[in-house]
Amino acid sequence: MKATARAHTNIALIKYWGKRDEKLFLPMNNSLSITLDAFYTTTSVEFCTCLKKDIFLLNGNIMGEAETNKMTRFLDLIRKMSGSTLYGVVDSINTVPTAAGFASSASGFAALAAASTKALKMEINDDILSQIARQGSGSACRSIHGGYVEWEKGEQLDGSDSFGKQILTENEWDLSILSVLVEPNEKKVLSREGMKRTVDTSPFYTGWLETVDDDLTVAKQAIYDRDFETLGNVLERNALKMHATTLGANPPFMYWTSATVAVMQKVQELRDNGISAYYTIDAGPNVKVLCQPEDENSVREKLMTLSVVQEIYHCHPGPGITYLPN
Ligand code: DP6
């Protein structure tokens, strides 16, 4: 009754921003991501008749009630699907800087979904696994697969057609994704709360919805064509549009700090000097800079000249779920 799985985080090129169903984590729009090799969560789950409740360890520390309840609600879903009533010990090791906008919830819920369904010997395919992971955190449904992944929003009310699909494997096109750390602290407005406030109150959200499908079409074709310039242009524009919606929310909010803007401007300056690099930002202050592998070292060197940059993690397209020996 024990299984261990590893899932990698993903970075959205075309963002998931807004839900049409909050309970089932059904998104308003399709999104597109790259699964990253360097950041991942490894989770073991062991179910046992000996337990009276679930136990959750993260990086070797026993988690308190709030974190454990969140995990239990997710395991309840899996217990319901499998018909099991057993509680489990969940032991997770995270290599992702937690909650700094590096999407640790994506790898966390993807690994938990994979390990717990395997421990209960559920016979499910990746489409179902992705649907399960989605209900822990939306972006987790993309981390089931490696490489380039599209999350199709689906039309069904029960979410049965809303899951991640691989469009290119991690070996088919190499890109460099530099994760630039400017702020290691927890973010102030969580993505869940931020997207809800935006959908409910921002007049700019309609502009987002009107253009995101076109952005996705362009980005997807650029990936098939291995056309980095077109992809870079559209992913940067898409990120800026997502962040623009937050400024129109009530109350308004902003994920950027002055350090975020300094990195953005540096990337623009690199481009002005003929180095092809583009940025994207999730629900936090840190920046991911994309470039082609041959430019990776020079881009890194230039970004490191900024005093606000604390660390740069080098990532490339990485694998989907892997199962490890217990
Ligand atoms: C800005 O997947 O963290 O990173 O579904 O509420 O858990 P919940 O949100 P989450 O949102 C991610 C938002 C984003 C864009 C993206 O990853 O597509």
mmCIF file of C-alpha atoms and ligand atoms in Angstrom:
data_model
loop_
_atom_site.group_PDB
_atom_site.id
_atom_site.type_symbol
_atom_site.label_atom_id
_atom_site.label_comp_id
_atom_site.label_asym_id
_atom_site.label_seq_id
_atom_site.Cartn_x
_atom_site.Cartn_y
_atom_site.Cartn_z
ATOM 1 C CA MET A 1 0.000 0.000 0.000
ATOM 2 C CA LYS A 2 2.966 2.289 -0.582
ATOM 3 C CA ALA A 3 4.166 4.162 -3.668
ATOM 4 C CA THR A 4 6.608 6.952 -4.464
ATOM 5 C CA ALA A 5 6.319 9.404 -7.351
ATOM 6 C CA ARG A 6 8.186 12.457 -8.553
ATOM 7 C CA ALA A 7 6.613 15.400 -10.398
ATOM 8 C CA HIS A 8 8.312 18.479 -11.796
ATOM 9 C CA THR A 9 6.963 22.021 -11.667
ATOM 10 C CA ASN A 10 5.884 23.791 -14.810
ATOM 11 C CA ILE A 11 6.066 27.352 -16.012
ATOM 12 C CA ALA A 12 3.119 28.707 -17.968
ATOM 13 C CA LEU A 13 3.893 30.343 -21.324
ATOM 14 C CA ILE A 14 0.213 31.109 -21.798
ATOM 15 C CA LYS A 15 -1.328 31.557 -18.372
ATOM 16 C CA TYR A 16 -4.199 29.862 -16.604
ATOM 17 C CA TRP A 17 -5.936 32.856 -15.067
ATOM 18 C CA GLY A 18 -9.500 32.533 -13.785
ATOM 19 C CA LYS A 19 -11.833 29.659 -12.986
ATOM 20 C CA ARG A 20 -15.264 28.876 -14.342
ATOM 21 C CA ASP A 21 -15.782 26.339 -11.522
ATOM 22 C CA GLU A 22 -13.872 26.849 -8.283
ATOM 23 C CA LYS A 23 -14.764 23.525 -6.722
ATOM 24 C CA LEU A 24 -13.620 21.420 -9.665
ATOM 25 C CA PHE A 25 -10.784 23.774 -10.668
ATOM 26 C CA LEU A 26 -12.117 24.310 -14.180
ATOM 27 C CA PRO A 27 -10.389 27.158 -15.980
ATOM 28 C CA MET A 28 -11.782 29.967 -18.110
ATOM 29 C CA ASN A 29 -9.098 29.481 -20.789
ATOM 30 C CA ASN A 30 -6.671 26.925 -22.219
ATOM 31 C CA SER A 31 -3.076 27.326 -21.041
ATOM 32 C CA LEU A 32 0.336 26.156 -22.195
ATOM 33 C CA SER A 33 3.416 25.278 -20.148
ATOM 34 C CA ILE A 34 6.898 23.811 -20.066
ATOM 35 C CA THR A 35 7.643 21.238 -17.387
ATOM 36 C CA LEU A 36 10.985 22.116 -15.754
ATOM 37 C CA ASP A 37 13.788 19.669 -15.046
ATOM 38 C CA ALA A 38 15.390 21.348 -12.011
ATOM 39 C CA PHE A 39 12.418 21.823 -9.660
ATOM 40 C CA TYR A 40 10.463 18.842 -8.436
ATOM 41 C CA THR A 41 8.635 17.212 -5.560
ATOM 42 C CA THR A 42 9.142 13.598 -4.534
ATOM 43 C CA THR A 43 6.282 12.124 -2.528
ATOM 44 C CA SER A 44 5.767 8.760 -0.854
ATOM 45 C CA VAL A 45 2.305 7.748 0.276
ATOM 46 C CA GLU A 46 1.614 4.770 2.475
ATOM 47 C CA PHE A 47 -1.937 3.817 3.373
ATOM 48 C CA CYS A 48 -2.445 1.757 6.510
ATOM 49 C CA THR A 49 -5.282 0.332 8.629
ATOM 50 C CA CYS A 50 -3.187 1.426 11.627
ATOM 51 C CA LEU A 51 -3.894 5.164 11.119
ATOM 52 C CA LYS A 52 -6.819 7.204 12.470
ATOM 53 C CA LYS A 53 -6.036 10.258 10.364
ATOM 54 C CA ASP A 54 -3.687 11.364 7.595
ATOM 55 C CA ILE A 55 -0.170 12.492 8.499
ATOM 56 C CA PHE A 56 1.742 14.949 6.311
ATOM 57 C CA LEU A 57 5.501 15.477 6.376
ATOM 58 C CA LEU A 58 7.079 18.174 4.199
ATOM 59 C CA ASN A 59 10.864 18.233 3.947
ATOM 60 C CA GLY A 60 10.985 16.068 7.091
ATOM 61 C CA ASN A 61 8.741 18.317 9.221
ATOM 62 C CA ILE A 62 5.296 17.258 10.435
ATOM 63 C CA MET A 63 2.801 19.765 9.054
ATOM 64 C CA GLY A 64 0.147 21.480 11.150
ATOM 65 C CA GLU A 65 -3.617 21.294 10.893
ATOM 66 C CA ALA A 66 -4.176 23.736 8.013
ATOM 67 C CA GLU A 67 -1.669 22.102 5.642
ATOM 68 C CA THR A 68 -2.724 18.594 6.650
ATOM 69 C CA ASN A 69 -6.427 19.382 6.137
ATOM 70 C CA LYS A 70 -5.693 20.624 2.626
ATOM 71 C CA MET A 71 -3.906 17.389 1.837
ATOM 72 C CA THR A 72 -6.655 15.297 3.489
ATOM 73 C CA ARG A 73 -9.344 16.973 1.361
ATOM 74 C CA PHE A 74 -7.381 15.949 -1.708
ATOM 75 C CA LEU A 75 -6.874 12.374 -0.472
ATOM 76 C CA ASP A 76 -10.617 12.221 0.283
ATOM 77 C CA LEU A 77 -11.219 12.678 -3.426
ATOM 78 C CA ILE A 78 -8.947 9.748 -4.229
ATOM 79 C CA ARG A 79 -10.454 7.615 -1.462
ATOM 80 C CA LYS A 80 -13.893 8.299 -2.869
ATOM 81 C CA MET A 81 -12.832 7.293 -6.382
ATOM 82 C CA SER A 82 -11.095 4.114 -5.231
ATOM 83 C CA GLY A 83 -13.592 3.060 -2.567
ATOM 84 C CA SER A 84 -10.840 2.968 0.063
ATOM 85 C CA THR A 85 -11.355 4.249 3.617
ATOM 86 C CA LEU A 86 -7.703 4.042 4.675
ATOM 87 C CA TYR A 87 -5.697 6.975 5.979
ATOM 88 C CA GLY A 88 -2.166 7.584 4.821
ATOM 89 C CA VAL A 89 1.256 8.956 5.675
ATOM 90 C CA VAL A 90 2.385 11.449 3.036
ATOM 91 C CA ASP A 91 6.096 12.180 3.000
ATOM 92 C CA SER A 92 7.085 14.952 0.555
ATOM 93 C CA ILE A 93 10.454 16.401 -0.312
ATOM 94 C CA ASN A 94 10.340 19.653 -2.219
ATOM 95 C CA THR A 95 13.256 21.054 -4.203
ATOM 96 C CA VAL A 96 11.200 24.097 -5.198
ATOM 97 C CA PRO A 97 11.538 27.386 -3.290
ATOM 98 C CA THR A 98 8.040 27.215 -1.788
ATOM 99 C CA ALA A 99 5.452 29.894 -2.633
ATOM 100 C CA ALA A 100 7.875 32.294 -4.336
ATOM 101 C CA GLY A 101 5.975 31.972 -7.592
ATOM 102 C CA PHE A 102 7.940 28.873 -8.595
ATOM 103 C CA ALA A 103 4.755 26.777 -8.688
ATOM 104 C CA SER A 104 5.478 24.312 -5.890
ATOM 105 C CA SER A 105 1.769 23.484 -5.626
ATOM 106 C CA ALA A 106 1.854 22.137 -9.196
ATOM 107 C CA SER A 107 4.596 19.589 -8.540
ATOM 108 C CA GLY A 108 3.225 18.927 -5.044
ATOM 109 C CA PHE A 109 -0.278 17.921 -6.107
ATOM 110 C CA ALA A 110 0.900 16.101 -9.233
ATOM 111 C CA ALA A 111 3.291 13.948 -7.172
ATOM 112 C CA LEU A 112 0.639 13.373 -4.483
ATOM 113 C CA ALA A 113 -1.954 12.346 -7.062
ATOM 114 C CA ALA A 114 0.458 9.915 -8.732
ATOM 115 C CA ALA A 115 1.814 8.344 -5.523
ATOM 116 C CA SER A 116 -1.552 7.956 -3.802
ATOM 117 C CA THR A 117 -3.403 6.493 -6.801
ATOM 118 C CA LYS A 118 -0.531 4.041 -7.337
ATOM 119 C CA ALA A 119 -0.432 3.088 -3.650
ATOM 120 C CA LEU A 120 -4.151 2.250 -3.868
ATOM 121 C CA LYS A 121 -3.480 0.283 -7.095
ATOM 122 C CA MET A 122 -6.017 2.338 -9.051
ATOM 123 C CA GLU A 123 -5.931 1.594 -12.736
ATOM 124 C CA ILE A 124 -6.093 5.009 -14.370
ATOM 125 C CA ASN A 125 -4.530 6.587 -17.423
ATOM 126 C CA ASP A 126 -2.692 9.923 -17.578
ATOM 127 C CA ASP A 127 -5.840 11.820 -18.627
ATOM 128 C CA ILE A 128 -7.599 10.769 -15.427
ATOM 129 C CA LEU A 129 -4.470 11.331 -13.340
ATOM 130 C CA SER A 130 -4.262 14.848 -14.746
ATOM 131 C CA GLN A 131 -7.933 15.468 -13.900
ATOM 132 C CA ILE A 132 -7.294 14.328 -10.332
ATOM 133 C CA ALA A 133 -4.162 16.502 -9.943
ATOM 134 C CA ARG A 134 -6.145 19.474 -11.317
ATOM 135 C CA GLN A 135 -8.455 19.293 -8.302
ATOM 136 C CA GLY A 136 -5.546 19.935 -5.937
ATOM 137 C CA SER A 137 -4.225 22.915 -7.866
ATOM 138 C CA GLY A 138 -5.181 23.733 -11.435
ATOM 139 C CA SER A 139 -1.660 24.047 -12.817
ATOM 140 C CA ALA A 140 -0.783 20.608 -11.352
ATOM 141 C CA CYS A 141 -2.690 18.950 -14.195
ATOM 142 C CA ARG A 142 0.050 20.088 -16.606
ATOM 143 C CA SER A 143 2.848 18.552 -14.497
ATOM 144 C CA ILE A 144 1.692 15.007 -15.262
ATOM 145 C CA HIS A 145 3.462 15.322 -18.602
ATOM 146 C CA GLY A 146 6.974 16.317 -19.543
ATOM 147 C CA GLY A 147 8.014 18.867 -22.146
ATOM 148 C CA TYR A 148 5.427 21.211 -23.643
ATOM 149 C CA VAL A 149 1.898 20.742 -22.332
ATOM 150 C CA GLU A 150 -1.483 22.253 -23.139
ATOM 151 C CA TRP A 151 -4.272 22.206 -20.573
ATOM 152 C CA GLU A 152 -7.503 22.166 -22.493
ATOM 153 C CA LYS A 153 -10.176 23.933 -20.503
ATOM 154 C CA GLY A 154 -12.888 21.525 -21.653
ATOM 155 C CA GLU A 155 -16.617 22.111 -21.950
ATOM 156 C CA GLN A 156 -18.106 19.479 -19.656
ATOM 157 C CA LEU A 157 -19.566 20.569 -16.321
ATOM 158 C CA ASP A 158 -17.953 17.603 -14.533
ATOM 159 C CA GLY A 159 -14.450 18.456 -15.809
ATOM 160 C CA SER A 160 -13.996 15.147 -17.603
ATOM 161 C CA ASP A 161 -12.511 16.903 -20.657
ATOM 162 C CA SER A 162 -10.315 19.341 -18.730
ATOM 163 C CA PHE A 163 -6.768 17.975 -18.421
ATOM 164 C CA GLY A 164 -3.191 18.357 -19.638
ATOM 165 C CA LYS A 165 -2.009 16.996 -22.987
ATOM 166 C CA GLN A 166 1.581 16.827 -24.136
ATOM 167 C CA ILE A 167 2.224 18.657 -27.410
ATOM 168 C CA LEU A 168 6.007 18.085 -27.622
ATOM 169 C CA THR A 169 8.276 15.940 -25.453
ATOM 170 C CA GLU A 170 11.137 17.387 -23.426
ATOM 171 C CA ASN A 171 13.635 15.950 -25.928
ATOM 172 C CA GLU A 172 12.090 17.530 -29.003
ATOM 173 C CA TRP A 173 13.066 21.149 -28.378
ATOM 174 C CA ASP A 174 15.568 22.393 -25.837
ATOM 175 C CA LEU A 175 15.167 25.866 -24.380
ATOM 176 C CA SER A 176 16.789 27.522 -21.385
ATOM 177 C CA ILE A 177 14.550 28.813 -18.652
ATOM 178 C CA LEU A 178 16.440 30.885 -16.104
ATOM 179 C CA SER A 179 14.506 31.225 -12.856
ATOM 180 C CA VAL A 180 15.602 34.511 -11.399
ATOM 181 C CA LEU A 181 15.103 34.788 -7.655
ATOM 182 C CA VAL A 182 14.673 38.339 -6.400
ATOM 183 C CA GLU A 183 12.461 37.660 -3.391
ATOM 184 C CA PRO A 184 12.443 34.373 -1.424
ATOM 185 C CA ASN A 185 9.503 35.278 0.876
ATOM 186 C CA GLU A 186 5.939 34.016 0.656
ATOM 187 C CA LYS A 187 3.718 35.839 -1.788
ATOM 188 C CA LYS A 188 1.061 38.135 -0.374
ATOM 189 C CA VAL A 189 -1.883 37.405 -2.671
ATOM 190 C CA LEU A 190 -2.056 33.706 -3.477
ATOM 191 C CA SER A 191 -2.823 32.878 -7.097
ATOM 192 C CA ARG A 192 -6.147 31.313 -6.101
ATOM 193 C CA GLU A 193 -7.335 34.460 -4.381
ATOM 194 C CA GLY A 194 -5.753 36.723 -7.000
ATOM 195 C CA MET A 195 -7.457 35.092 -9.959
ATOM 196 C CA LYS A 196 -10.812 35.074 -8.202
ATOM 197 C CA ARG A 197 -10.624 38.750 -7.333
ATOM 198 C CA THR A 198 -9.645 39.524 -10.897
ATOM 199 C CA VAL A 199 -12.494 37.537 -12.458
ATOM 200 C CA ASP A 200 -14.992 39.077 -10.025
ATOM 201 C CA THR A 201 -13.918 42.712 -10.180
ATOM 202 C CA SER A 202 -11.416 43.619 -12.913
ATOM 203 C CA PRO A 203 -12.855 45.345 -15.999
ATOM 204 C CA PHE A 204 -9.660 44.280 -17.826
ATOM 205 C CA TYR A 205 -10.529 40.596 -17.463
ATOM 206 C CA THR A 206 -12.752 40.666 -20.544
ATOM 207 C CA GLY A 207 -9.731 41.864 -22.562
ATOM 208 C CA TRP A 208 -7.799 38.891 -21.250
ATOM 209 C CA LEU A 209 -10.502 36.446 -22.303
ATOM 210 C CA GLU A 210 -10.911 38.055 -25.715
ATOM 211 C CA THR A 211 -7.245 37.585 -26.647
ATOM 212 C CA VAL A 212 -5.887 34.569 -24.781
ATOM 213 C CA ASP A 213 -7.071 31.981 -27.321
ATOM 214 C CA ASP A 214 -5.241 33.799 -30.117
ATOM 215 C CA ASP A 215 -2.091 33.978 -27.976
ATOM 216 C CA LEU A 216 -2.306 30.251 -27.406
ATOM 217 C CA THR A 217 -2.745 29.465 -31.095
ATOM 218 C CA VAL A 218 0.332 31.539 -31.966
ATOM 219 C CA ALA A 219 2.410 30.024 -29.140
ATOM 220 C CA LYS A 220 1.469 26.463 -30.008
ATOM 221 C CA GLN A 221 2.332 26.915 -33.667
ATOM 222 C CA ALA A 222 5.655 28.549 -32.697
ATOM 223 C CA ILE A 223 6.460 25.490 -30.577
ATOM 224 C CA TYR A 224 5.686 23.141 -33.470
ATOM 225 C CA ASP A 225 7.839 25.348 -35.752
ATOM 226 C CA ARG A 226 10.639 25.691 -33.115
ATOM 227 C CA ASP A 227 10.301 29.450 -33.728
ATOM 228 C CA PHE A 228 11.781 31.001 -30.582
ATOM 229 C CA GLU A 229 11.240 34.673 -31.536
ATOM 230 C CA THR A 230 7.525 34.245 -32.146
ATOM 231 C CA LEU A 231 7.117 32.178 -28.988
ATOM 232 C CA GLY A 232 9.080 34.683 -26.908
ATOM 233 C CA ASN A 233 7.075 37.640 -28.137
ATOM 234 C CA VAL A 234 3.723 36.070 -27.450
ATOM 235 C CA LEU A 235 4.594 34.565 -24.054
ATOM 236 C CA GLU A 236 5.910 37.900 -22.780
ATOM 237 C CA ARG A 237 2.838 39.771 -24.022
ATOM 238 C CA ASN A 238 0.583 37.157 -22.460
ATOM 239 C CA ALA A 239 2.283 37.470 -19.060
ATOM 240 C CA LEU A 240 2.011 41.265 -19.160
ATOM 241 C CA LYS A 241 -1.688 41.044 -19.979
ATOM 242 C CA MET A 242 -2.304 38.690 -17.066
ATOM 243 C CA HIS A 243 -0.570 41.070 -14.695
ATOM 244 C CA ALA A 244 -2.431 44.050 -16.150
ATOM 245 C CA THR A 245 -5.739 42.468 -15.087
ATOM 246 C CA THR A 246 -4.659 42.601 -11.432
ATOM 247 C CA LEU A 247 -4.268 46.385 -11.592
ATOM 248 C CA GLY A 248 -7.917 46.742 -12.494
ATOM 249 C CA ALA A 249 -9.133 44.514 -9.648
ATOM 250 C CA ASN A 250 -10.911 45.890 -6.599
ATOM 251 C CA PRO A 251 -8.942 46.155 -4.402
ATOM 252 C CA PRO A 252 -6.112 46.306 -6.931
ATOM 253 C CA PHE A 253 -2.945 44.308 -6.408
ATOM 254 C CA MET A 254 0.413 43.747 -8.045
ATOM 255 C CA TYR A 255 2.798 40.788 -7.905
ATOM 256 C CA TRP A 256 5.824 42.780 -9.015
ATOM 257 C CA THR A 257 8.359 44.547 -6.857
ATOM 258 C CA SER A 258 10.908 47.087 -8.047
ATOM 259 C CA ALA A 259 13.344 44.148 -8.373
ATOM 260 C CA THR A 260 10.915 42.366 -10.715
ATOM 261 C CA VAL A 261 10.761 45.448 -12.930
ATOM 262 C CA ALA A 262 14.553 45.777 -12.917
ATOM 263 C CA VAL A 263 14.858 42.220 -14.316
ATOM 264 C CA MET A 264 12.154 42.913 -16.917
ATOM 265 C CA GLN A 265 13.969 46.030 -18.075
ATOM 266 C CA LYS A 266 17.278 44.195 -18.216
ATOM 267 C CA VAL A 267 15.758 41.567 -20.512
ATOM 268 C CA GLN A 268 14.446 44.339 -22.769
ATOM 269 C CA GLU A 269 17.934 45.851 -22.788
ATOM 270 C CA LEU A 270 19.431 42.477 -23.766
ATOM 271 C CA ARG A 271 17.053 42.330 -26.707
ATOM 272 C CA ASP A 272 17.943 45.895 -27.703
ATOM 273 C CA ASN A 273 21.526 44.638 -27.862
ATOM 274 C CA GLY A 274 20.686 41.681 -30.052
ATOM 275 C CA ILE A 275 20.438 38.907 -27.437
ATOM 276 C CA SER A 276 17.203 37.009 -27.801
ATOM 277 C CA ALA A 277 15.594 36.603 -24.366
ATOM 278 C CA TYR A 278 12.034 36.977 -23.086
ATOM 279 C CA TYR A 279 10.479 36.917 -19.626
ATOM 280 C CA THR A 280 7.386 35.605 -17.953
ATOM 281 C CA ILE A 281 6.130 36.025 -14.373
ATOM 282 C CA ASP A 282 3.608 34.040 -12.352
ATOM 283 C CA ALA A 283 1.753 35.015 -9.193
ATOM 284 C CA GLY A 284 4.839 36.294 -7.416
ATOM 285 C CA PRO A 285 7.785 38.675 -7.802
ATOM 286 C CA ASN A 286 10.297 36.277 -9.364
ATOM 287 C CA VAL A 287 10.985 36.221 -13.080
ATOM 288 C CA LYS A 288 11.622 33.375 -15.527
ATOM 289 C CA VAL A 289 13.771 34.374 -18.467
ATOM 290 C CA LEU A 290 13.647 32.219 -21.581
ATOM 291 C CA CYS A 291 16.432 32.047 -24.097
ATOM 292 C CA GLN A 292 18.054 29.593 -26.453
ATOM 293 C CA PRO A 293 20.605 27.228 -24.875
ATOM 294 C CA GLU A 294 23.548 28.808 -26.713
ATOM 295 C CA ASP A 295 22.729 32.192 -25.099
ATOM 296 C CA GLU A 296 22.202 30.800 -21.592
ATOM 297 C CA ASN A 297 25.586 31.757 -20.141
ATOM 298 C CA SER A 298 25.681 35.271 -21.543
ATOM 299 C CA VAL A 299 22.098 35.956 -20.411
ATOM 300 C CA ARG A 300 22.945 34.659 -16.949
ATOM 301 C CA GLU A 301 26.063 36.780 -16.758
ATOM 302 C CA LYS A 302 24.163 39.958 -17.718
ATOM 303 C CA LEU A 303 21.342 39.294 -15.257
ATOM 304 C CA MET A 304 23.805 38.637 -12.439
ATOM 305 C CA THR A 305 25.077 42.200 -12.793
ATOM 306 C CA LEU A 306 21.806 43.389 -11.216
ATOM 307 C CA SER A 307 22.194 43.810 -7.455
ATOM 308 C CA VAL A 308 18.566 42.735 -6.877
ATOM 309 C CA VAL A 309 19.213 39.247 -8.269
ATOM 310 C CA GLN A 310 19.807 36.786 -5.432
ATOM 311 C CA GLU A 311 20.067 33.554 -7.374
ATOM 312 C CA ILE A 312 19.518 32.167 -10.858
ATOM 313 C CA TYR A 313 18.405 28.561 -11.303
ATOM 314 C CA HIS A 314 18.990 26.988 -14.701
ATOM 315 C CA CYS A 315 16.133 24.895 -16.036
ATOM 316 C CA HIS A 316 15.386 23.064 -19.268
ATOM 317 C CA PRO A 317 12.314 21.121 -20.373
ATOM 318 C CA GLY A 318 11.939 18.206 -17.978
ATOM 319 C CA PRO A 319 10.051 14.925 -17.646
ATOM 320 C CA GLY A 320 6.535 14.087 -16.546
ATOM 321 C CA ILE A 321 5.620 11.844 -13.619
ATOM 322 C CA THR A 322 8.159 9.198 -12.718
ATOM 323 C CA TYR A 323 7.585 6.407 -10.210
ATOM 324 C CA LEU A 324 10.482 5.547 -7.918
ATOM 325 C CA PRO A 325 11.247 2.489 -5.791
ATOM 326 C CA ASN A 326 9.926 2.921 -2.224
HETATM 327 C C1 DP6 B 1 -0.267 32.598 -12.504
HETATM 328 O O1 DP6 B 1 -2.596 26.528 -10.246
HETATM 329 O O2 DP6 B 1 -1.595 27.909 -8.384
HETATM 330 O O3 DP6 B 1 0.840 30.528 -12.122
HETATM 331 O O4 DP6 B 1 -5.744 26.289 -9.301
HETATM 332 O O5 DP6 B 1 -6.097 28.004 -7.548
HETATM 333 O O6 DP6 B 1 -4.364 26.234 -7.215
HETATM 334 P P1 DP6 B 1 -5.120 27.103 -8.201
HETATM 335 O O7 DP6 B 1 -4.039 28.066 -8.887
HETATM 336 P P2 DP6 B 1 -2.610 27.776 -9.470
HETATM 337 O O8 DP6 B 1 -2.491 29.027 -10.451
HETATM 338 C C2 DP6 B 1 -1.436 29.253 -11.287
HETATM 339 C C3 DP6 B 1 -1.546 30.619 -11.873
HETATM 340 C C4 DP6 B 1 -0.353 31.093 -12.642
HETATM 341 C C5 DP6 B 1 -0.482 30.788 -14.131
HETATM 342 C C6 DP6 B 1 -0.277 29.357 -14.556
HETATM 343 O O9 DP6 B 1 0.486 28.594 -13.927
HETATM 344 O O10 DP6 B 1 -0.848 29.010 -15.595
#
